[in-house]
Structure formats: C-alpha cells, structure tokens
Amino acid sequence: MIRYPAFLLVAASLVSASLQAGCASGALVGDHTGSQTAQETDSAEIHRVYLVGDAGYVSTDGEANPLFDAIVGSTEMAPDSRTLVFLGDNIYCCGLPDSSSPGRAVAQARLDELVNLGHRFEGRTVFIPGNHDWNNSGPAGHEYVRRMEDYVEAALGEDSFLPNDALPGPVVVELADDVVMVAIDTEWWLTRQTRPYGESGDYEIDEDLDFAVALTDVLEQHAGDRVLLVGHHPTYSQGGHNGRHPAKTHLFPLTRKWPNLYVPLPVLGSAYVLASRFVGTRQDLPNRRYRKLRELIEAASYRSESFVYASGHEHSLQLFRRGPAHRPHDYVVSGAASKPSFVSSGGDAAYTSGESGYASLSYFEDGSIQLSFWVMNGGVAELDYTERLREGRVNTVEPESDTEFPAIAPGTTETTAISGSYAAGPLKSTVLGSHNRSLWTTPVEAPVLDLGNTAGG
C-alpha cells in the first residue's frame, strides 16, 4: 500500500471540497430561477393539496408554529376542496413506540403537534409513513407504523393514514373530477426488516412484484386523469441522500449528524462523501434497491398524461421536470417542514431551496396545475417560486364550412389504380424487380363511399 504524507491527504481533501463548492450552493438556499408570482388564470381552482414532509422534528415547547399557522390561515377554499398530506417521517427519530417505552412521551408529543394541525385544518388530512416511522428502518418497524395508524385514525378518522396496515398500497383517493391521489409506502419496499403481505387496497400483495403490478395497474387505469402520487422517498434529488453535501463535510463529516461537532477528519470525510455519492445505504438514491424503486415508479407512470410524484425524505424543497415538453412528469420534494438542510443548486433541478417551508399544488377546472413553494422568512410564509406544471385546455369551435359537395347517386362506381408511381419499363423491372407492381398499377372498379350520407353521415 502506498503511503502519502498527511499534509498531502489534507490538501487533496481541501481541493475536493473546493471543487464541490464550485458546483453546489454553499448556503442552504438553492436556485430561485422560476416565476416569483402566481400565474393568472381565468379558470376556477377546484382543489388544493398542501405537501408537508418530514415534520417529525417539530417543536413541542408550546410556541406557535408559523409554518403550520400559514397552512391553517389559507382558508379561501371550501373544506372539501382542500387536502393536507404529511409525506412521512412524522416522528423523529424512531416512530411511535409502545406505551411502556421511555421514549413514548416525546414521540407522542411530536405526533400530537401534527394531529392538532389536522384538527385545525379545514379539509381532509392524510398521513403516509416514512423510514423513521418504521422505527428508523429498525426491527419491528411495521408494528410502529400500525401503532401510528391506530393513533392517527383514532384522532382524525378512518383513512387519515394511508396505506393501511403497514402495506405498500397503492390506495386511490378521488380529489376532484379527473384528479386522483395515489398513496404508497416506499419504506415497505426499502426496508431490510420483516414486512407484512396481504390485501392492500384492491390488490393482494404476496411478493415484491405484486406491488409493481398493482401500481402499474392503478396508474394505467387513471392514465387520462391528473395523477398525484405521494410517497416518502424521492426519485430525484440534489441533497444528501444523493451524495450532495456542503464542502465542510469533507473536513468535518460529523457535522452531518451533529451540526456543532467540528472534529477535522478530512480523509474519512471525503470517503463518506464518495460512498454516499456512488454506493449509499438503502435510504440513498445510488443504492441498488432504491434505484429499482425509481425504475418501478417511472415504468408504472409511463402512460400517464399528467403525473406528479410528491415526496419528502430530503429536508429541502426541490422540483425536477422529466420527459417531453408536451407531456412532462414532475417530481416534487417537500421535506423541509421541521429540519431544513443543504441542497445543491443547478444540475437537473428546476428549483431547489434549503429553507424551511412546504409546497402546494392547485388544480384548476380547465385542466391546468400550478405548483407553489412557500418558504419561511421571519416567521412568515412567503411565496418563493411558482410554476405552471400543466396548461389548461383550449376550447376551440370549428368554423362552419361554406363548401357544398355534390350528391353521389347510389351505386356509383369509379375505376382507378391504387398508384401509377409503381409502373416500370423492362430495364427498371430487371434492375429493381417486379415487386408485385401489377397489383398496384392495374385499374379496378370499386363503389364510391359517400361519407356524407352513409350510416347517417
């Protein structure tokens, strides 16, 4: 093994860190390159969905939560036109333990903050689980999820926690005409621990492939609708779960978990960054099992005309637009409700921000969709970015034609060849072959089809 002087290793780490700093935002805030004001439309808004991810580190000190208050204060729409979705990781660090556990009081207090927001919110509230709700991907995680489901539904009513029974889904929720939300549990797919099988919604899940088949079937059934798929784990990201870290992580990797622990470990820091960028754990996008999740979601949604996938997991706000311009699929990350963190700017993202905040989706009567990102500034939720994800339908009226076509007498026939362009002399036929030319060039008699009168016109 070649041994390098320590100062060279430190220098290499510093160079690596500076290179990364050159392609990633050194601050928490990333790109703000879209429209900064709401886009006007004459169409009526028929449904709005609030996307709040990774809220499980919310303060329980009794102080007002400005982010939650901003959502509650948006009351311009009727309750049946509003849905609040908690995108998983609803309790840090390890879900809801049983009543005898010493950590139960703190975990329940954090969950109560979210449940209280659900009570105050004028509309439907839906929780979905994340990896931390599965006992931080630990043993008996499915029991923690079921315990959380029982607690939430006892407080907010049936189907306020989806999917049911720690199963993967998919579960379809009708939000409005041609607007459906499909809930899935992505941690069920990623966990290494025991996971349940059985009847999930309208599908029997007996093995992994059954989940892929069920999700594909649901999305194909609603291929012509505006589909909002909600799950915890994103399929695209420029955050830590995809190996993007601030430059300081190369030198002080322990600050990733303990923000104030500045112990210089340059070689280990760079090794950690490289490992998370190219290998990762099951909670990171480079991981093989995680990549299969992304492939599954993209394959299942291939035929969808209007598709948005909303997730959390990364403690940031991000937007990725994939596919052709006339039919893009949009991937929204909204996981900055309680502990925002670094996200790199630029790259493939249309928008990134590492500020605390949330996202909302507005669905309009004309078929259009508008996404808005709200960030907290001095205790006030401010609109930071908005994007029209889908344009509305254009109603056009075909002009009446003044052209009059002559009537065709019954039994009228025409004699003609299919095409004269295939005719050939002896030389051309010898060089290029006959290719059944006579079938194309021989005139035949055929009846005339009167499109104006046949079968009612």
Short mmCIF file of C-alpha atoms in Angstrom, two decimals:
data_model
loop_
_atom_site.label_atom_id
_atom_site.label_comp_id
_atom_site.label_asym_id
_atom_site.label_seq_id
_atom_site.Cartn_x
_atom_site.Cartn_y
_atom_site.Cartn_z
CA MET A 1 0.00 0.00 0.00
CA ILE A 2 1.34 3.43 -0.95
CA ARG A 3 1.55 5.83 1.99
CA TYR A 4 1.14 9.56 1.40
CA PRO A 5 2.22 12.31 3.78
CA ALA A 6 -0.64 13.56 5.92
CA PHE A 7 -0.41 17.10 4.55
CA LEU A 8 -0.99 15.78 1.01
CA LEU A 9 -4.14 13.97 2.12
CA VAL A 10 -5.43 17.13 3.76
CA ALA A 11 -4.60 19.15 0.66
CA ALA A 12 -6.38 16.66 -1.56
CA SER A 13 -9.44 16.87 0.65
CA LEU A 14 -9.36 20.65 0.52
CA VAL A 15 -9.16 20.59 -3.27
CA SER A 16 -12.01 18.12 -3.45
CA ALA A 17 -14.06 20.28 -1.12
CA SER A 18 -13.40 23.41 -3.14
CA LEU A 19 -14.37 21.62 -6.36
CA GLN A 20 -17.64 20.52 -4.83
CA ALA A 21 -18.26 24.03 -3.56
CA GLY A 22 -17.89 25.27 -7.11
CA CYS A 23 -20.82 23.16 -8.32
CA ALA A 24 -23.06 23.36 -5.27
CA SER A 25 -24.55 26.16 -3.32
CA GLY A 26 -22.62 26.84 -0.14
CA ALA A 27 -25.72 28.23 1.54
CA LEU A 28 -28.94 26.46 2.36
CA VAL A 29 -30.81 28.29 -0.36
CA GLY A 30 -30.53 26.91 -3.88
CA ASP A 31 -32.00 28.01 -7.19
CA HIS A 32 -34.84 30.52 -7.43
CA THR A 33 -34.97 30.72 -11.19
CA GLY A 34 -38.71 30.41 -11.85
CA SER A 35 -41.64 32.74 -11.71
CA GLN A 36 -41.86 34.56 -8.39
CA THR A 37 -45.53 35.49 -8.59
CA ALA A 38 -48.67 33.45 -9.04
CA GLN A 39 -49.62 32.96 -12.67
CA GLU A 40 -53.01 34.33 -13.54
CA THR A 41 -55.79 32.12 -14.86
CA ASP A 42 -59.47 32.67 -15.53
CA SER A 43 -60.29 29.09 -14.58
CA ALA A 44 -61.68 28.21 -11.14
CA GLU A 45 -59.44 26.37 -8.68
CA ILE A 46 -61.21 23.11 -7.83
CA HIS A 47 -58.73 21.52 -5.40
CA ARG A 48 -55.57 22.40 -3.50
CA VAL A 49 -53.12 19.97 -1.90
CA TYR A 50 -50.64 21.04 0.80
CA LEU A 51 -47.48 18.91 0.88
CA VAL A 52 -45.72 18.86 4.26
CA GLY A 53 -42.80 16.46 4.64
CA ASP A 54 -40.51 15.41 7.48
CA ALA A 55 -42.40 17.37 10.13
CA GLY A 56 -41.47 14.89 12.86
CA TYR A 57 -38.86 17.12 14.49
CA VAL A 58 -41.41 19.83 15.21
CA SER A 59 -41.02 21.74 18.47
CA THR A 60 -43.23 20.70 21.36
CA ASP A 61 -42.50 23.67 23.63
CA GLY A 62 -45.98 25.14 23.20
CA GLU A 63 -44.83 28.01 21.00
CA ALA A 64 -46.79 28.86 17.84
CA ASN A 65 -45.54 27.19 14.67
CA PRO A 66 -45.54 29.80 11.86
CA LEU A 67 -45.41 27.19 9.10
CA PHE A 68 -48.44 25.35 10.47
CA ASP A 69 -50.24 28.63 11.09
CA ALA A 70 -49.68 29.64 7.45
CA ILE A 71 -51.41 26.48 6.23
CA VAL A 72 -54.31 26.92 8.64
CA GLY A 73 -54.66 30.56 7.58
CA SER A 74 -55.19 29.64 3.91
CA THR A 75 -58.97 29.30 4.13
CA GLU A 76 -60.16 30.81 0.85
CA MET A 77 -61.35 27.40 -0.41
CA ALA A 78 -64.12 25.12 0.84
CA PRO A 79 -63.03 22.25 3.13
CA ASP A 80 -63.96 19.58 0.59
CA SER A 81 -61.58 21.27 -1.89
CA ARG A 82 -58.50 21.08 0.36
CA THR A 83 -56.19 18.19 1.30
CA LEU A 84 -53.21 18.26 3.67
CA VAL A 85 -50.66 15.47 3.18
CA PHE A 86 -47.90 14.65 5.67
CA LEU A 87 -45.23 12.99 3.50
CA GLY A 88 -43.69 10.70 6.12
CA ASP A 89 -41.08 10.88 8.88
CA ASN A 90 -43.84 12.15 11.13
CA ILE A 91 -41.90 11.30 14.31
CA TYR A 92 -38.14 11.55 14.80
CA CYS A 93 -36.22 9.58 15.45
CA CYS A 94 -37.90 6.24 15.58
CA GLY A 95 -41.65 6.34 15.16
CA LEU A 96 -44.22 5.73 17.88
CA PRO A 97 -43.04 3.18 20.47
CA ASP A 98 -45.44 1.29 22.72
CA SER A 99 -46.86 2.90 25.83
CA SER A 100 -44.29 1.29 28.13
CA SER A 101 -41.29 2.74 26.30
CA PRO A 102 -39.42 5.65 27.94
CA GLY A 103 -39.41 7.45 24.57
CA ARG A 104 -43.19 7.31 24.16
CA ALA A 105 -43.95 10.70 25.73
CA VAL A 106 -41.63 12.68 23.44
CA ALA A 107 -42.70 10.76 20.32
CA GLN A 108 -46.39 11.17 21.09
CA ALA A 109 -45.96 14.88 21.79
CA ARG A 110 -44.42 15.38 18.34
CA LEU A 111 -47.16 13.41 16.66
CA ASP A 112 -49.77 15.39 18.58
CA GLU A 113 -48.47 18.61 17.04
CA LEU A 114 -49.22 17.20 13.58
CA VAL A 115 -52.57 15.76 14.64
CA ASN A 116 -53.55 19.14 16.09
CA LEU A 117 -52.74 20.75 12.74
CA GLY A 118 -55.02 18.18 11.16
CA HIS A 119 -57.81 19.22 13.57
CA ARG A 120 -57.28 22.92 12.78
CA PHE A 121 -57.02 22.39 9.02
CA GLU A 122 -60.33 22.90 7.22
CA GLY A 123 -60.17 19.96 4.84
CA ARG A 124 -59.01 16.37 4.62
CA THR A 125 -55.75 15.30 6.29
CA VAL A 126 -53.73 12.26 5.19
CA PHE A 127 -50.57 10.85 6.79
CA ILE A 128 -48.22 8.49 4.96
CA PRO A 129 -45.24 6.80 6.67
CA GLY A 130 -41.52 7.29 6.16
CA ASN A 131 -38.43 5.33 7.16
CA HIS A 132 -38.24 6.98 10.60
CA ASP A 133 -41.84 5.99 11.26
CA TRP A 134 -40.73 2.39 10.59
CA ASN A 135 -38.60 2.53 13.76
CA ASN A 136 -35.90 4.26 11.72
CA SER A 137 -35.80 1.21 9.42
CA GLY A 138 -35.23 -0.94 12.51
CA PRO A 139 -36.70 -4.18 13.83
CA ALA A 140 -40.49 -4.47 14.11
CA GLY A 141 -40.89 -1.30 12.05
CA HIS A 142 -44.24 -2.46 10.71
CA GLU A 143 -45.55 -2.60 14.29
CA TYR A 144 -44.55 1.04 14.80
CA VAL A 145 -46.40 2.01 11.60
CA ARG A 146 -49.55 0.19 12.64
CA ARG A 147 -49.39 1.82 16.05
CA MET A 148 -49.12 5.25 14.43
CA GLU A 149 -52.01 4.46 12.10
CA ASP A 150 -54.24 3.48 15.04
CA TYR A 151 -53.30 6.65 16.91
CA VAL A 152 -53.86 9.00 13.94
CA GLU A 153 -57.14 7.43 12.84
CA ALA A 154 -58.49 7.47 16.39
CA ALA A 155 -57.92 11.23 16.37
CA LEU A 156 -58.75 12.19 12.76
CA GLY A 157 -60.97 9.41 11.46
CA GLU A 158 -60.79 6.46 9.12
CA ASP A 159 -58.38 6.60 6.16
CA SER A 160 -56.48 9.57 7.57
CA PHE A 161 -53.41 7.28 7.50
CA LEU A 162 -52.57 5.56 4.20
CA PRO A 163 -51.79 2.91 3.11
CA ASN A 164 -53.36 0.75 5.81
CA ASP A 165 -51.78 -2.00 7.94
CA ALA A 166 -48.15 -1.20 7.01
CA LEU A 167 -48.80 -2.49 3.48
CA PRO A 168 -47.37 -0.73 0.41
CA GLY A 169 -50.60 0.28 -1.33
CA PRO A 170 -51.43 1.67 -3.82
CA VAL A 171 -54.53 3.37 -2.41
CA VAL A 172 -56.55 5.71 -4.64
CA VAL A 173 -58.20 8.85 -3.25
CA GLU A 174 -60.55 10.81 -5.53
CA LEU A 175 -59.88 14.52 -5.00
CA ALA A 176 -61.97 16.06 -7.79
CA ASP A 177 -63.17 15.38 -11.32
CA ASP A 178 -60.18 13.87 -13.16
CA VAL A 179 -57.88 14.49 -10.14
CA VAL A 180 -56.73 11.46 -8.13
CA MET A 181 -54.18 10.99 -5.38
CA VAL A 182 -52.44 7.61 -5.08
CA ALA A 183 -50.73 6.83 -1.77
CA ILE A 184 -47.85 4.35 -1.45
CA ASP A 185 -45.47 3.33 1.36
CA THR A 186 -41.98 3.40 -0.15
CA GLU A 187 -40.27 2.23 3.06
CA TRP A 188 -42.11 -1.08 2.71
CA TRP A 189 -40.08 -1.57 -0.47
CA LEU A 190 -36.75 -0.42 1.00
CA THR A 191 -36.68 -1.94 4.48
CA ARG A 192 -34.44 -4.92 5.20
CA GLN A 193 -36.63 -5.88 8.14
CA THR A 194 -39.76 -8.02 8.23
CA ARG A 195 -42.63 -6.52 6.28
CA PRO A 196 -46.25 -7.61 6.01
CA TYR A 197 -48.03 -9.04 2.99
CA GLY A 198 -51.73 -9.31 2.30
CA GLU A 199 -54.64 -7.35 0.86
CA SER A 200 -53.56 -3.78 0.12
CA GLY A 201 -56.41 -1.69 -1.21
CA ASP A 202 -57.88 -3.65 -4.12
CA TYR A 203 -54.75 -5.78 -4.55
CA GLU A 204 -53.28 -8.87 -2.95
CA ILE A 205 -49.60 -8.32 -2.18
CA ASP A 206 -47.85 -11.67 -1.76
CA GLU A 207 -44.42 -10.72 -3.12
CA ASP A 208 -42.47 -7.67 -4.26
CA LEU A 209 -43.57 -7.95 -7.87
CA ASP A 210 -47.22 -7.71 -6.84
CA PHE A 211 -46.64 -4.14 -5.67
CA ALA A 212 -45.13 -3.19 -9.04
CA VAL A 213 -48.05 -4.79 -10.90
CA ALA A 214 -50.63 -3.12 -8.65
CA LEU A 215 -49.09 0.35 -9.01
CA THR A 216 -48.84 -0.05 -12.79
CA ASP A 217 -52.46 -1.18 -12.99
CA VAL A 218 -53.73 1.77 -10.93
CA LEU A 219 -51.77 4.37 -12.89
CA GLU A 220 -52.84 2.89 -16.23
CA GLN A 221 -56.49 2.97 -15.11
CA HIS A 222 -56.07 6.70 -14.44
CA ALA A 223 -53.70 7.46 -17.33
CA GLY A 224 -56.04 10.20 -18.60
CA ASP A 225 -56.53 11.82 -15.18
CA ARG A 226 -54.35 14.27 -13.32
CA VAL A 227 -52.48 11.89 -11.01
CA LEU A 228 -50.70 12.89 -7.80
CA LEU A 229 -48.60 10.02 -6.43
CA VAL A 230 -47.48 10.56 -2.82
CA GLY A 231 -44.69 8.58 -1.14
CA HIS A 232 -41.86 9.35 1.24
CA HIS A 233 -38.73 8.66 -0.82
CA PRO A 234 -37.90 10.89 -3.81
CA THR A 235 -36.75 9.53 -7.15
CA TYR A 236 -34.63 12.61 -7.93
CA SER A 237 -32.68 14.80 -5.54
CA GLN A 238 -29.71 17.12 -5.17
CA GLY A 239 -29.49 16.62 -1.42
CA GLY A 240 -27.53 14.43 0.97
CA HIS A 241 -29.41 11.25 0.07
CA ASN A 242 -27.96 11.58 -3.42
CA GLY A 243 -24.43 12.32 -2.27
CA ARG A 244 -24.63 16.12 -2.42
CA HIS A 245 -23.03 17.67 0.66
CA PRO A 246 -21.63 21.07 1.61
CA ALA A 247 -17.88 21.49 1.31
CA LYS A 248 -17.40 21.31 5.09
CA THR A 249 -18.49 17.65 5.09
CA HIS A 250 -15.14 16.68 3.54
CA LEU A 251 -13.29 18.07 6.55
CA PHE A 252 -15.91 17.80 9.29
CA PRO A 253 -18.11 14.79 8.45
CA LEU A 254 -19.52 14.51 11.98
CA THR A 255 -21.42 17.78 11.44
CA ARG A 256 -23.70 15.77 9.15
CA LYS A 257 -25.26 14.25 12.27
CA TRP A 258 -24.11 16.69 14.97
CA PRO A 259 -24.03 20.21 13.45
CA ASN A 260 -21.71 21.70 16.07
CA LEU A 261 -19.19 18.85 16.25
CA TYR A 262 -16.29 20.29 14.24
CA VAL A 263 -13.75 17.46 14.54
CA PRO A 264 -11.43 17.52 11.49
CA LEU A 265 -11.48 14.12 9.73
CA PRO A 266 -10.53 15.06 6.16
CA VAL A 267 -9.84 11.61 4.70
CA LEU A 268 -12.82 9.97 6.36
CA GLY A 269 -14.97 12.92 5.35
CA SER A 270 -14.10 12.63 1.68
CA ALA A 271 -14.56 8.86 1.83
CA TYR A 272 -18.02 9.35 3.31
CA VAL A 273 -18.98 11.82 0.57
CA LEU A 274 -17.79 9.47 -2.17
CA ALA A 275 -19.55 6.48 -0.61
CA SER A 276 -22.86 8.34 -0.33
CA ARG A 277 -22.50 9.60 -3.90
CA PHE A 278 -21.80 6.26 -5.57
CA VAL A 279 -22.94 3.50 -3.19
CA GLY A 280 -25.18 4.72 -0.39
CA THR A 281 -27.39 2.88 2.05
CA ARG A 282 -30.92 1.72 1.30
CA GLN A 283 -32.04 5.24 2.19
CA ASP A 284 -29.88 6.77 -0.57
CA LEU A 285 -30.67 7.10 -4.27
CA PRO A 286 -27.43 5.43 -5.54
CA ASN A 287 -28.34 2.22 -3.69
CA ARG A 288 -29.34 -0.64 -5.99
CA ARG A 289 -32.61 -1.39 -4.21
CA TYR A 290 -33.50 2.32 -4.20
CA ARG A 291 -32.77 2.58 -7.93
CA LYS A 292 -35.25 -0.22 -8.54
CA LEU A 293 -37.88 1.86 -6.73
CA ARG A 294 -37.28 4.76 -9.11
CA GLU A 295 -37.42 2.45 -12.13
CA LEU A 296 -40.66 0.95 -10.83
CA ILE A 297 -42.35 4.35 -10.39
CA GLU A 298 -41.22 5.63 -13.78
CA ALA A 299 -42.27 2.46 -15.60
CA ALA A 300 -45.67 2.39 -13.87
CA SER A 301 -46.37 6.04 -14.77
CA TYR A 302 -45.13 5.81 -18.36
CA ARG A 303 -48.59 6.16 -19.92
CA SER A 304 -49.80 8.90 -17.57
CA GLU A 305 -50.73 12.08 -19.39
CA SER A 306 -50.45 14.19 -16.22
CA PHE A 307 -48.25 12.86 -13.42
CA VAL A 308 -46.76 14.45 -10.31
CA TYR A 309 -44.83 12.49 -7.69
CA ALA A 310 -44.53 14.27 -4.33
CA SER A 311 -42.15 13.07 -1.62
CA GLY A 312 -40.13 14.13 1.41
CA HIS A 313 -37.06 12.39 2.90
CA GLU A 314 -34.68 15.16 1.82
CA HIS A 315 -35.02 18.12 4.19
CA SER A 316 -35.37 20.62 1.38
CA LEU A 317 -37.65 21.85 -1.41
CA GLN A 318 -36.95 20.67 -4.96
CA LEU A 319 -38.58 20.33 -8.38
CA PHE A 320 -37.50 18.12 -11.26
CA ARG A 321 -39.25 18.08 -14.65
CA ARG A 322 -38.66 14.96 -16.76
CA GLY A 323 -39.94 13.73 -20.11
CA PRO A 324 -41.05 15.55 -23.26
CA ALA A 325 -42.10 19.19 -23.10
CA HIS A 326 -45.67 18.44 -24.18
CA ARG A 327 -46.10 15.75 -21.50
CA PRO A 328 -43.59 16.21 -18.67
CA HIS A 329 -43.70 14.22 -15.46
CA ASP A 330 -42.94 16.30 -12.39
CA TYR A 331 -41.11 15.23 -9.24
CA VAL A 332 -41.62 17.42 -6.16
CA VAL A 333 -39.60 17.15 -2.95
CA SER A 334 -41.15 18.86 0.07
CA GLY A 335 -39.35 17.67 3.21
CA ALA A 336 -38.40 20.93 4.92
CA ALA A 337 -41.18 21.24 7.49
CA SER A 338 -39.07 20.90 10.64
CA LYS A 339 -35.32 20.48 9.97
CA PRO A 340 -34.14 22.05 6.69
CA SER A 341 -30.73 21.05 5.36
CA PHE A 342 -28.32 21.60 2.48
CA VAL A 343 -29.31 21.06 -1.15
CA SER A 344 -27.09 21.81 -4.13
CA SER A 345 -28.24 24.21 -6.81
CA GLY A 346 -28.19 23.91 -10.58
CA GLY A 347 -27.94 20.49 -12.15
CA ASP A 348 -31.17 18.93 -13.36
CA ALA A 349 -33.37 20.69 -10.83
CA ALA A 350 -35.80 23.38 -11.92
CA TYR A 351 -35.83 24.69 -8.35
CA THR A 352 -34.08 24.00 -5.05
CA SER A 353 -34.20 25.60 -1.63
CA GLY A 354 -32.79 24.57 1.73
CA GLU A 355 -35.05 26.89 3.71
CA SER A 356 -37.85 25.70 5.95
CA GLY A 357 -41.12 25.53 4.01
CA TYR A 358 -43.69 23.47 2.15
CA ALA A 359 -45.25 23.03 -1.29
CA SER A 360 -48.80 23.30 -2.57
CA LEU A 361 -50.49 22.07 -5.76
CA SER A 362 -53.50 23.86 -7.22
CA TYR A 363 -55.79 22.06 -9.67
CA PHE A 364 -57.99 24.16 -11.95
CA GLU A 365 -61.22 23.46 -13.79
CA ASP A 366 -59.61 23.86 -17.22
CA GLY A 367 -57.16 21.00 -16.51
CA SER A 368 -54.18 23.15 -15.52
CA ILE A 369 -51.95 22.54 -12.48
CA GLN A 370 -49.86 25.06 -10.60
CA LEU A 371 -47.10 24.28 -8.11
CA SER A 372 -46.03 26.75 -5.43
CA PHE A 373 -43.15 26.60 -2.95
CA TRP A 374 -43.52 28.59 0.27
CA VAL A 375 -40.52 29.38 2.49
CA MET A 376 -40.42 30.83 5.97
CA ASN A 377 -38.94 34.32 6.26
CA GLY A 378 -39.00 35.98 9.65
CA GLY A 379 -41.86 33.79 10.81
CA VAL A 380 -43.95 34.46 7.68
CA ALA A 381 -44.61 32.03 4.83
CA GLU A 382 -43.68 33.73 1.56
CA LEU A 383 -44.22 32.50 -1.98
CA ASP A 384 -40.72 31.77 -3.27
CA TYR A 385 -41.40 30.01 -6.58
CA THR A 386 -44.39 29.04 -8.69
CA GLU A 387 -44.59 27.00 -11.86
CA ARG A 388 -47.44 26.08 -14.20
CA LEU A 389 -46.95 22.32 -14.49
CA ARG A 390 -49.83 21.85 -16.94
CA GLU A 391 -51.52 24.33 -19.20
CA GLY A 392 -55.31 24.39 -19.39
CA ARG A 393 -57.38 23.01 -22.21
CA VAL A 394 -58.06 25.46 -25.05
CA ASN A 395 -61.72 25.39 -26.12
CA THR A 396 -61.95 25.90 -29.87
CA VAL A 397 -65.02 25.91 -32.11
CA GLU A 398 -64.58 24.61 -35.63
CA PRO A 399 -65.78 27.19 -38.16
CA GLU A 400 -68.69 26.11 -40.33
CA SER A 401 -67.66 25.31 -43.89
CA ASP A 402 -69.37 27.04 -46.82
CA THR A 403 -68.21 24.35 -49.24
CA GLU A 404 -71.02 22.29 -50.77
CA PHE A 405 -70.22 18.82 -52.06
CA PRO A 406 -72.26 17.29 -54.89
CA ALA A 407 -74.59 14.44 -54.04
CA ILE A 408 -73.42 10.96 -55.05
CA ALA A 409 -76.00 8.71 -56.65
CA PRO A 410 -76.45 5.29 -55.06
CA GLY A 411 -74.46 2.58 -56.82
CA THR A 412 -71.86 5.00 -58.23
CA THR A 413 -68.51 3.37 -59.00
CA GLU A 414 -65.07 4.55 -60.02
CA THR A 415 -62.35 2.70 -61.95
CA THR A 416 -58.82 3.57 -60.89
CA ALA A 417 -55.42 2.11 -59.97
CA ILE A 418 -54.02 2.35 -56.46
CA SER A 419 -50.99 4.25 -57.72
CA GLY A 420 -49.29 4.87 -61.03
CA SER A 421 -45.94 5.62 -59.44
CA TYR A 422 -45.00 1.92 -59.36
CA ALA A 423 -45.12 1.50 -63.14
CA ALA A 424 -41.79 0.39 -64.65
CA GLY A 425 -40.33 -0.47 -68.03
CA PRO A 426 -38.32 -3.62 -68.84
CA LEU A 427 -34.97 -2.15 -67.66
CA LYS A 428 -36.29 -0.85 -64.30
CA SER A 429 -38.15 -4.10 -63.67
CA THR A 430 -34.99 -6.08 -64.41
CA VAL A 431 -32.76 -3.99 -62.15
CA LEU A 432 -35.17 -3.34 -59.28
CA GLY A 433 -37.50 -6.32 -59.58
CA SER A 434 -41.22 -6.62 -60.20
CA HIS A 435 -42.29 -6.29 -56.52
CA ASN A 436 -45.92 -7.03 -57.46
CA ARG A 437 -46.07 -3.83 -59.49
CA SER A 438 -49.06 -5.06 -61.48
CA LEU A 439 -51.17 -5.21 -58.31
CA TRP A 440 -50.58 -1.50 -57.69
CA THR A 441 -50.97 -0.29 -61.28
CA THR A 442 -53.92 -2.37 -62.55
CA PRO A 443 -57.17 -0.29 -62.62
CA VAL A 444 -60.03 -1.80 -60.63
CA GLU A 445 -63.68 -0.83 -60.32
CA ALA A 446 -64.88 -0.02 -56.77
CA PRO A 447 -68.02 1.54 -55.26
CA VAL A 448 -67.82 5.14 -54.06
CA LEU A 449 -68.32 5.59 -50.30
CA ASP A 450 -70.48 8.67 -49.59
CA LEU A 451 -69.28 9.82 -46.18
CA GLY A 452 -71.95 12.49 -46.09
CA ASN A 453 -74.82 10.01 -46.12
CA THR A 454 -73.55 6.53 -45.26
CA ALA A 455 -74.59 5.36 -41.75
CA GLY A 456 -76.21 8.71 -41.05
CA GLY A 457 -73.31 10.81 -42.34
#
